[in-house]
Short mmCIF file of C-alpha atoms in Angstrom, two decimals:
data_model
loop_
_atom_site.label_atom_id
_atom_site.label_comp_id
_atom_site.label_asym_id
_atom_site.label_seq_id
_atom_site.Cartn_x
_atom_site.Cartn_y
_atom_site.Cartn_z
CA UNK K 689 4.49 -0.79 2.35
CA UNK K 690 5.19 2.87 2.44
CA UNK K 691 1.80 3.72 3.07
CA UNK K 692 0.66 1.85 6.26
CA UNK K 693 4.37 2.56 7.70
CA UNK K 694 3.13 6.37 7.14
CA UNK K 695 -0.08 5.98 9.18
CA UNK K 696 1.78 3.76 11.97
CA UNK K 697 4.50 7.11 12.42
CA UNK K 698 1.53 9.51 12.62
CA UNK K 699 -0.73 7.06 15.23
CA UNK K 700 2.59 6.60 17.21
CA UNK K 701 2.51 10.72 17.77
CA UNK K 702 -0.79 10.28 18.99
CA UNK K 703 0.26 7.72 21.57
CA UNK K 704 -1.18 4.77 19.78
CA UNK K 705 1.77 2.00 19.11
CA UNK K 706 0.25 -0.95 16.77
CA UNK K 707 2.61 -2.79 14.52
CA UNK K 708 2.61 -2.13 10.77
CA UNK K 709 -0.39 -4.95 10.16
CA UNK K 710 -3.22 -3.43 12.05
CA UNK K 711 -2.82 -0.91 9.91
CA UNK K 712 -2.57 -2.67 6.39
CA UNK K 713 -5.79 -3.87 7.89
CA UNK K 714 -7.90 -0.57 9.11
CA UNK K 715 -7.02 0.16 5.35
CA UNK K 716 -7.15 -2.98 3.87
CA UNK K 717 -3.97 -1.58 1.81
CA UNK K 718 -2.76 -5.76 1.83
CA UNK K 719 -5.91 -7.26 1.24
CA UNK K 720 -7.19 -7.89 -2.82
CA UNK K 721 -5.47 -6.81 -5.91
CA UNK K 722 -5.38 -3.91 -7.76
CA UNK K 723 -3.68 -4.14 -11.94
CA UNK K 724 -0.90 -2.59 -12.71
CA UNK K 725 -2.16 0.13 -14.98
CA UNK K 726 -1.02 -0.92 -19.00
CA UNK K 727 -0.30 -4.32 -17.92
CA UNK K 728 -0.59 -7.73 -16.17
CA UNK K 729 1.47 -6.99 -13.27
CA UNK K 730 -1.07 -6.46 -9.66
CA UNK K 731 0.07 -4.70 -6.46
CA UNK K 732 -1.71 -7.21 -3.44
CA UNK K 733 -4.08 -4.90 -1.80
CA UNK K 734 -5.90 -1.26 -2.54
CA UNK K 735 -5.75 2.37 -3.32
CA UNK K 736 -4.43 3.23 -0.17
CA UNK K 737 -5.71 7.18 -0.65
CA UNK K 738 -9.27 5.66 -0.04
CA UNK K 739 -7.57 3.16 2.90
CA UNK K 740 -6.48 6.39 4.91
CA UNK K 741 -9.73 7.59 5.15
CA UNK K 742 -11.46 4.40 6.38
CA UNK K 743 -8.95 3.93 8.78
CA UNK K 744 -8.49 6.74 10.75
CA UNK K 745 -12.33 6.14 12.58
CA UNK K 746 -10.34 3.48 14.29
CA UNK K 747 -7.41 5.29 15.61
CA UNK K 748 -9.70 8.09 16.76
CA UNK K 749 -8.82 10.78 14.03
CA UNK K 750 -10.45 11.44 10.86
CA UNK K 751 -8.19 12.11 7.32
CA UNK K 752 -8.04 15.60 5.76
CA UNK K 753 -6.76 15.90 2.06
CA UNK K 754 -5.65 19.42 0.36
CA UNK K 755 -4.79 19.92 -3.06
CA UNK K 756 -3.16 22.78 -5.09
CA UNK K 757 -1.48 23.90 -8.16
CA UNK K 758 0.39 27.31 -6.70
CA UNK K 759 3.46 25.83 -5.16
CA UNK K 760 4.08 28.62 -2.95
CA UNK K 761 0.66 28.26 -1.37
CA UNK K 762 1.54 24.58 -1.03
CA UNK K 763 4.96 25.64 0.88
CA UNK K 764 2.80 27.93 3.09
CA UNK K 765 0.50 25.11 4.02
CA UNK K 766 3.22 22.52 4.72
CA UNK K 767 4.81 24.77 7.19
CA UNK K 768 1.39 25.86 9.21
CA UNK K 769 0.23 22.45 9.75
CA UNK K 770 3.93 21.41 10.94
CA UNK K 771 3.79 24.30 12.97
CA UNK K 772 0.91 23.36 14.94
CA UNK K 773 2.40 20.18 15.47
CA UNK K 774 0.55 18.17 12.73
CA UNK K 775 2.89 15.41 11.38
CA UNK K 776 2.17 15.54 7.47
CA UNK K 777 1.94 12.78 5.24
CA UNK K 778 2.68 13.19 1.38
CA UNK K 779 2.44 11.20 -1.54
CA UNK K 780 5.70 11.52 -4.33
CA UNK K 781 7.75 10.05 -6.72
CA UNK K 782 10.58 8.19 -4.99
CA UNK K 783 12.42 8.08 -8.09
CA UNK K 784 12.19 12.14 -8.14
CA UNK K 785 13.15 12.45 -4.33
CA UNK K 786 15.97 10.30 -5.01
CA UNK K 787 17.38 10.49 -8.25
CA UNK K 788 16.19 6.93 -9.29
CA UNK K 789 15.73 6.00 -12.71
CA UNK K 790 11.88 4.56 -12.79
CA UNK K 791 9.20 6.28 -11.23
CA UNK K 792 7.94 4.48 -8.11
CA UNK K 793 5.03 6.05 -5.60
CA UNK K 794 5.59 6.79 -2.17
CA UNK K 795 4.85 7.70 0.88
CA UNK K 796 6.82 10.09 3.90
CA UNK K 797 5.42 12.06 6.53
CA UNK K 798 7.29 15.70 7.23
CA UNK K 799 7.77 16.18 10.81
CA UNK K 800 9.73 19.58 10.64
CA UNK K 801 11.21 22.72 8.54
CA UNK K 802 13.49 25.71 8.18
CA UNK K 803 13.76 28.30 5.57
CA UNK K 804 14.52 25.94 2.77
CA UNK K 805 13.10 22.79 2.86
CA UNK K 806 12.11 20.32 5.40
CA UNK K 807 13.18 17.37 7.37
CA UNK K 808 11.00 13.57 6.79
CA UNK K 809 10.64 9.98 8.35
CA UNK K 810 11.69 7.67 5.19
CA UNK K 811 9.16 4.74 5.46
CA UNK K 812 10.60 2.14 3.37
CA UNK K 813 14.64 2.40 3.43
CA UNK K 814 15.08 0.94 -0.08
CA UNK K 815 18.57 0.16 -1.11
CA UNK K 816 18.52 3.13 -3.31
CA UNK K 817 17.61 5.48 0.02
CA UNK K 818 20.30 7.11 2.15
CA UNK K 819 18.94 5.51 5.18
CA UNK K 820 19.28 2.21 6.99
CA UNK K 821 16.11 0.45 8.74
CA UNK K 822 16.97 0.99 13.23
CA UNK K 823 19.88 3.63 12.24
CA UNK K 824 18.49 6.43 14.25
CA UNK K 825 16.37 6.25 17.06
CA UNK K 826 12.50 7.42 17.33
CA UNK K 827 11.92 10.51 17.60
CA UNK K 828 15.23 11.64 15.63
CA UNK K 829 15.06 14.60 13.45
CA UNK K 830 14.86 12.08 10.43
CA UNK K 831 16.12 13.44 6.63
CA UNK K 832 16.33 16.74 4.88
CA UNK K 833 14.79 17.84 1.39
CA UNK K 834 14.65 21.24 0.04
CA UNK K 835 11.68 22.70 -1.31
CA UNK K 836 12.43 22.95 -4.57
CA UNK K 837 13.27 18.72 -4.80
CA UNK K 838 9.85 18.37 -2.74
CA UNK K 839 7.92 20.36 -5.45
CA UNK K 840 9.27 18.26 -7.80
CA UNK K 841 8.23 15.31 -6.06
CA UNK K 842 5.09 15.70 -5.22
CA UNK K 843 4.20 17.20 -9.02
CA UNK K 844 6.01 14.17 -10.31
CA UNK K 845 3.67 11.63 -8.87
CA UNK K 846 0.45 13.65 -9.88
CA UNK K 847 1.94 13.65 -13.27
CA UNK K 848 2.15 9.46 -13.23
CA UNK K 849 -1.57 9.08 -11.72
CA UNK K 850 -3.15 11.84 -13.57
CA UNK K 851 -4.37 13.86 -10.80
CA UNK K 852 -6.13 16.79 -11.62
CA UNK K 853 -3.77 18.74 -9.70
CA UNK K 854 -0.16 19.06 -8.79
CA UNK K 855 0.51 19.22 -5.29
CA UNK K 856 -1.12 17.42 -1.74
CA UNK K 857 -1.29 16.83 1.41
CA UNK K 858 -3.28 14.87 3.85
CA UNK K 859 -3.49 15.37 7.85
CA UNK K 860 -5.34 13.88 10.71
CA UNK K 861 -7.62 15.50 13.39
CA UNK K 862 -8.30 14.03 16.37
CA UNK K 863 -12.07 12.77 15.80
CA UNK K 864 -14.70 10.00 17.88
CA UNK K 865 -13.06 6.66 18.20
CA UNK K 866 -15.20 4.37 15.91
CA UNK K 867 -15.00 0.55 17.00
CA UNK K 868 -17.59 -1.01 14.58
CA UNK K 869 -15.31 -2.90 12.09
CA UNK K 870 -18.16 -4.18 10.06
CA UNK K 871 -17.19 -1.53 7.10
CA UNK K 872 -13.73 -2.93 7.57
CA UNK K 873 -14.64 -6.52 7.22
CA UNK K 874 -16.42 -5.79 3.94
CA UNK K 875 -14.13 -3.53 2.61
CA UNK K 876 -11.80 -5.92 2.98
CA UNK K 877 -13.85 -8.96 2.40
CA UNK K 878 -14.73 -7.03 -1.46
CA UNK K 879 -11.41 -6.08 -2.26
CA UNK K 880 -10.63 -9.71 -1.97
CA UNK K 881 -13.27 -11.53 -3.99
CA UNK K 882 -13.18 -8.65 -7.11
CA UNK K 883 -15.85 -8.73 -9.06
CA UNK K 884 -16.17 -5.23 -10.16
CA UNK K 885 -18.87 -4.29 -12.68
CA UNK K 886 -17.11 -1.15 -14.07
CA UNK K 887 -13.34 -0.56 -14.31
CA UNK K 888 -10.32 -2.48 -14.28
CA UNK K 889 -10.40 -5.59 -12.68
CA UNK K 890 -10.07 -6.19 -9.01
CA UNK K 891 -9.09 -9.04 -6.42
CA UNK K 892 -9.19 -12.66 -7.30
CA UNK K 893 -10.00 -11.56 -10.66
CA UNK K 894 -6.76 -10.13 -11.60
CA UNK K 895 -5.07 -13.22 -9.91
CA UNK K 896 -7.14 -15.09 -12.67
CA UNK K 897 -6.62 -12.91 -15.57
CA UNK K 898 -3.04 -13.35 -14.76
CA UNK K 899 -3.02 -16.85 -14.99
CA UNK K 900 -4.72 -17.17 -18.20
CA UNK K 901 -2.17 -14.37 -19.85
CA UNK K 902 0.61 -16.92 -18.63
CA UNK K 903 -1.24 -20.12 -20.11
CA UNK K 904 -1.93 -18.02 -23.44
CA UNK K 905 1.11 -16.25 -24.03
CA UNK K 906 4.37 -18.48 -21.69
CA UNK K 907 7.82 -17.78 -23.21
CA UNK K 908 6.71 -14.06 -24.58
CA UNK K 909 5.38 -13.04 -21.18
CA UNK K 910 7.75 -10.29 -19.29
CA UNK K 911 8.45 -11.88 -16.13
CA UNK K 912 10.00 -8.69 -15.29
CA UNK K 913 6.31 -7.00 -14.80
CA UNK K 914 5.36 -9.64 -12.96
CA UNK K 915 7.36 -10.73 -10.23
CA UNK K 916 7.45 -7.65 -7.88
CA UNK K 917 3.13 -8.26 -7.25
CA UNK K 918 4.03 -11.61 -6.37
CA UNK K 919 6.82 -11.42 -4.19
CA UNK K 920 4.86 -9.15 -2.47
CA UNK K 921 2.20 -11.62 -2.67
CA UNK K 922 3.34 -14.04 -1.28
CA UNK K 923 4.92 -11.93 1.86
CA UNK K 924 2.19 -10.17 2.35
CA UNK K 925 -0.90 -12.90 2.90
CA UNK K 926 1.39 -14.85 5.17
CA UNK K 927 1.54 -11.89 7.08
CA UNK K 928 -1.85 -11.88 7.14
CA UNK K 929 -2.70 -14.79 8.08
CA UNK K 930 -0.44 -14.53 10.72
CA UNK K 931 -2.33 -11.11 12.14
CA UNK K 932 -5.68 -12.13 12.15
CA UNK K 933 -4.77 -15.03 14.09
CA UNK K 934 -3.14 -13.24 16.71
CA UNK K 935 -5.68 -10.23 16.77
CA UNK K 936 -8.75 -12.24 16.87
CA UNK K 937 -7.71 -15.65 18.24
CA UNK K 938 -10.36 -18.40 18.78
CA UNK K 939 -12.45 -17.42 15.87
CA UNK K 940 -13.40 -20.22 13.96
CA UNK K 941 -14.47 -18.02 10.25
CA UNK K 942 -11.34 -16.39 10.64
CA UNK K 943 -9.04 -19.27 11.35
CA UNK K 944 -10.38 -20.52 7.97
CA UNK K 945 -9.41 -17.28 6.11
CA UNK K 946 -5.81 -17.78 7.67
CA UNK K 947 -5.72 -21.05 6.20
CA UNK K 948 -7.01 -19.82 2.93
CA UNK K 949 -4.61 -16.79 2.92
CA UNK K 950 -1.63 -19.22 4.06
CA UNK K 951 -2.32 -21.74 0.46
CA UNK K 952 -2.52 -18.71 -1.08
CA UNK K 953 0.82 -17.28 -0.21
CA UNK K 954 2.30 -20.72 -0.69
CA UNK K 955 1.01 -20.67 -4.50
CA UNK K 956 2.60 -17.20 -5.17
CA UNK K 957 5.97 -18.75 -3.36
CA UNK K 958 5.59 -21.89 -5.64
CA UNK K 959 5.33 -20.02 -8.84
CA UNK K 960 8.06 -18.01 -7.59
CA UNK K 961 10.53 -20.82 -7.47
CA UNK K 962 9.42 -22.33 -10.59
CA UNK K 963 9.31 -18.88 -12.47
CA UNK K 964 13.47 -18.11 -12.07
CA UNK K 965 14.40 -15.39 -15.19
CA UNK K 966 11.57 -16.43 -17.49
CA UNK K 967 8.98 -19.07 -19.14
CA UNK K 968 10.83 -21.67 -20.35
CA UNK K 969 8.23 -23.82 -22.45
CA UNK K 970 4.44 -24.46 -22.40
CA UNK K 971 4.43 -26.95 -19.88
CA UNK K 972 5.73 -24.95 -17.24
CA UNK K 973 3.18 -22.18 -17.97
CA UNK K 974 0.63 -24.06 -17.31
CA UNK K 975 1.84 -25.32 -14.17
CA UNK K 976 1.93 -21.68 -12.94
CA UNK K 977 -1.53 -21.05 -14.37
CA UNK K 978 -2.63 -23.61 -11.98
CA UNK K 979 -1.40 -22.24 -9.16
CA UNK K 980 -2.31 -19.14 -9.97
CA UNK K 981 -5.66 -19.85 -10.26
CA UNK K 982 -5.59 -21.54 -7.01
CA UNK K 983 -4.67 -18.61 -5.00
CA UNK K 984 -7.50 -17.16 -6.76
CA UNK K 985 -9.76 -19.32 -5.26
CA UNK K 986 -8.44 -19.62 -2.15
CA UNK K 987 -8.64 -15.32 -2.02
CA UNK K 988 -11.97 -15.79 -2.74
CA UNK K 989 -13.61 -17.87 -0.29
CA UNK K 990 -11.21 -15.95 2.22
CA UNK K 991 -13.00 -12.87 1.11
CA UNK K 992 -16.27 -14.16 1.30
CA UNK K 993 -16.04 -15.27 4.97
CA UNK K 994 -14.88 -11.54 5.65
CA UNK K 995 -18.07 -10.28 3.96
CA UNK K 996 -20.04 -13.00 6.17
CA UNK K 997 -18.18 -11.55 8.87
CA UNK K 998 -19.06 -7.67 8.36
CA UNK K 999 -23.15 -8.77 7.99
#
């Protein structure tokens, strides 16, 4: 969740102190599904890239994106905006930043430099990551990279999404507070139902087209693509369930959703327990499809009160 924990850091420096959820919900970055490209796995929620820029309305800033392919231009750019007391937030390869084996995306926001590279908040505080969750206080001058690692980086994601360009950066300028969340609701409301004419398939629909992989294929699937998007999953519409409740309270529609979003996290946990290492035979397989295919459903109708909600 590297990418709403970005936003929260840079709304904090503005003086506004929401926890990590209102966020995932200005961008709807943990609502819907999005495939995994080349495979069945899903990440649970949207391209986040499009989620900055519909949420920063609501926090009273507005989202500007550069792009580049002259690395010393790039350098030049990081340092103005940090010198005008912009945090920055960039997208890179984790695995790059760190030395990791697989290539994973990611999220940190720069908050200072010197003449050789520049010091970051870390978002996530993986295992792999030389950083603990609480170890140093706000407001601490946070972790180093040089510039040359950084270039590497940030040219190593583009490289893995197939960006038109190699390096970039997004900041936010203060901008009219927009409280209207009808575009939110439907954003939201969409990304959870699916449905999409054109392109890969979105929402409940790659919940379903999971499900009927596992039904077709069992004991040959690899579980190992798989279980990340649904540990997530399962996590993640719990959680929200548990903010919509507590940000709107006493609203009937939404209560519903919570319910919805609550059978559908306890699907994802159910085939979670059954799932262990792998398929073991056909029966089992089609237990999960079931389930599956009821957290489809239950996404669904969650996202369709959301759309009710945004008209």
């Amino acid at each position: 969740l590297c990418q709403s924990n970005s936003l929260q850091m840079i709304a904090a420096q503005r003086g506004i102190e929401e926890p990590r959820c209102h966020f995932d919900f200005l961008m709807g970055f943990t609502y819907g599904a999005t495939q995994t490209p080349g495979g069945l796995g899903f990440f649970p929620g949207t391209d986040p890239e499009v989620g900055f820029v519909v949420a920063a309305p609501y926090l009273g800033l507005n989202r500007r994106f550069y792009v580049s392919d002259d690395g010393e231009l790039y350098l030049c750019a990081l340092r103005a905006y940090l010198s005008q007391g912009y945090p920055v937030r960039v997208g890179l390869d984790m695995s790059t930043l760190y030395d990791l084996e697989e290539a994973l995306p990611h999220s940190i926001v720069l908050v200072g430099y010197d003449q050789d590279g520049f010091t970051y908040y870390e978002t996530v505080c993986l295992p792999e990551v030389p950083c603990e969750p609480g170890q140093r206080p706000a407001g601490d001058q946070g972790l180093y990279v040089s510039d040359e690692k950084l270039l590497d980086a940030v040219q190593s994601q583009a490289e893995v999404f197939e960006y038109p360009w190699q390096y970039s950066l997004s900041i936010f300028e203060q901008a009219p507070l927009a409280d209207d969340l009808g575009p939110v609701w439907r954003r939201n409301g969409q990304a959870l139902v699916g449905g999409a004419k054109y392109g890969p398939r979105q929402g409940a629909d790659v919940v379903d087209n999971l499900a009927v992989a596992i039904e077709k294929r069992g004991q040959k699937l690899d579980v190992s693509r798989i279980r990340p998007g649904l540990e997530m999953a399962a996590y993640v519409r719990w959680e929200n369930a548990l903010y919509l409740r507590k940000a709107f309270p006493g609203e009937p529609d939404l209560e519903q959703a919570c319910c919805l979003f609550m059978s559908a996290s306890s699907s994802y946990q159910s085939v979670l327990e059954a799932l262990q290492d792998d398929i073991s035979n056909q029966i089992m397989a089609q237990q999960m499809a079931v389930l599956l295919h009821s957290a489809a459903a239950a996404e669904r109708d969650a996202g369709k009160l959301l759309l009710q909600r945004s008209e």
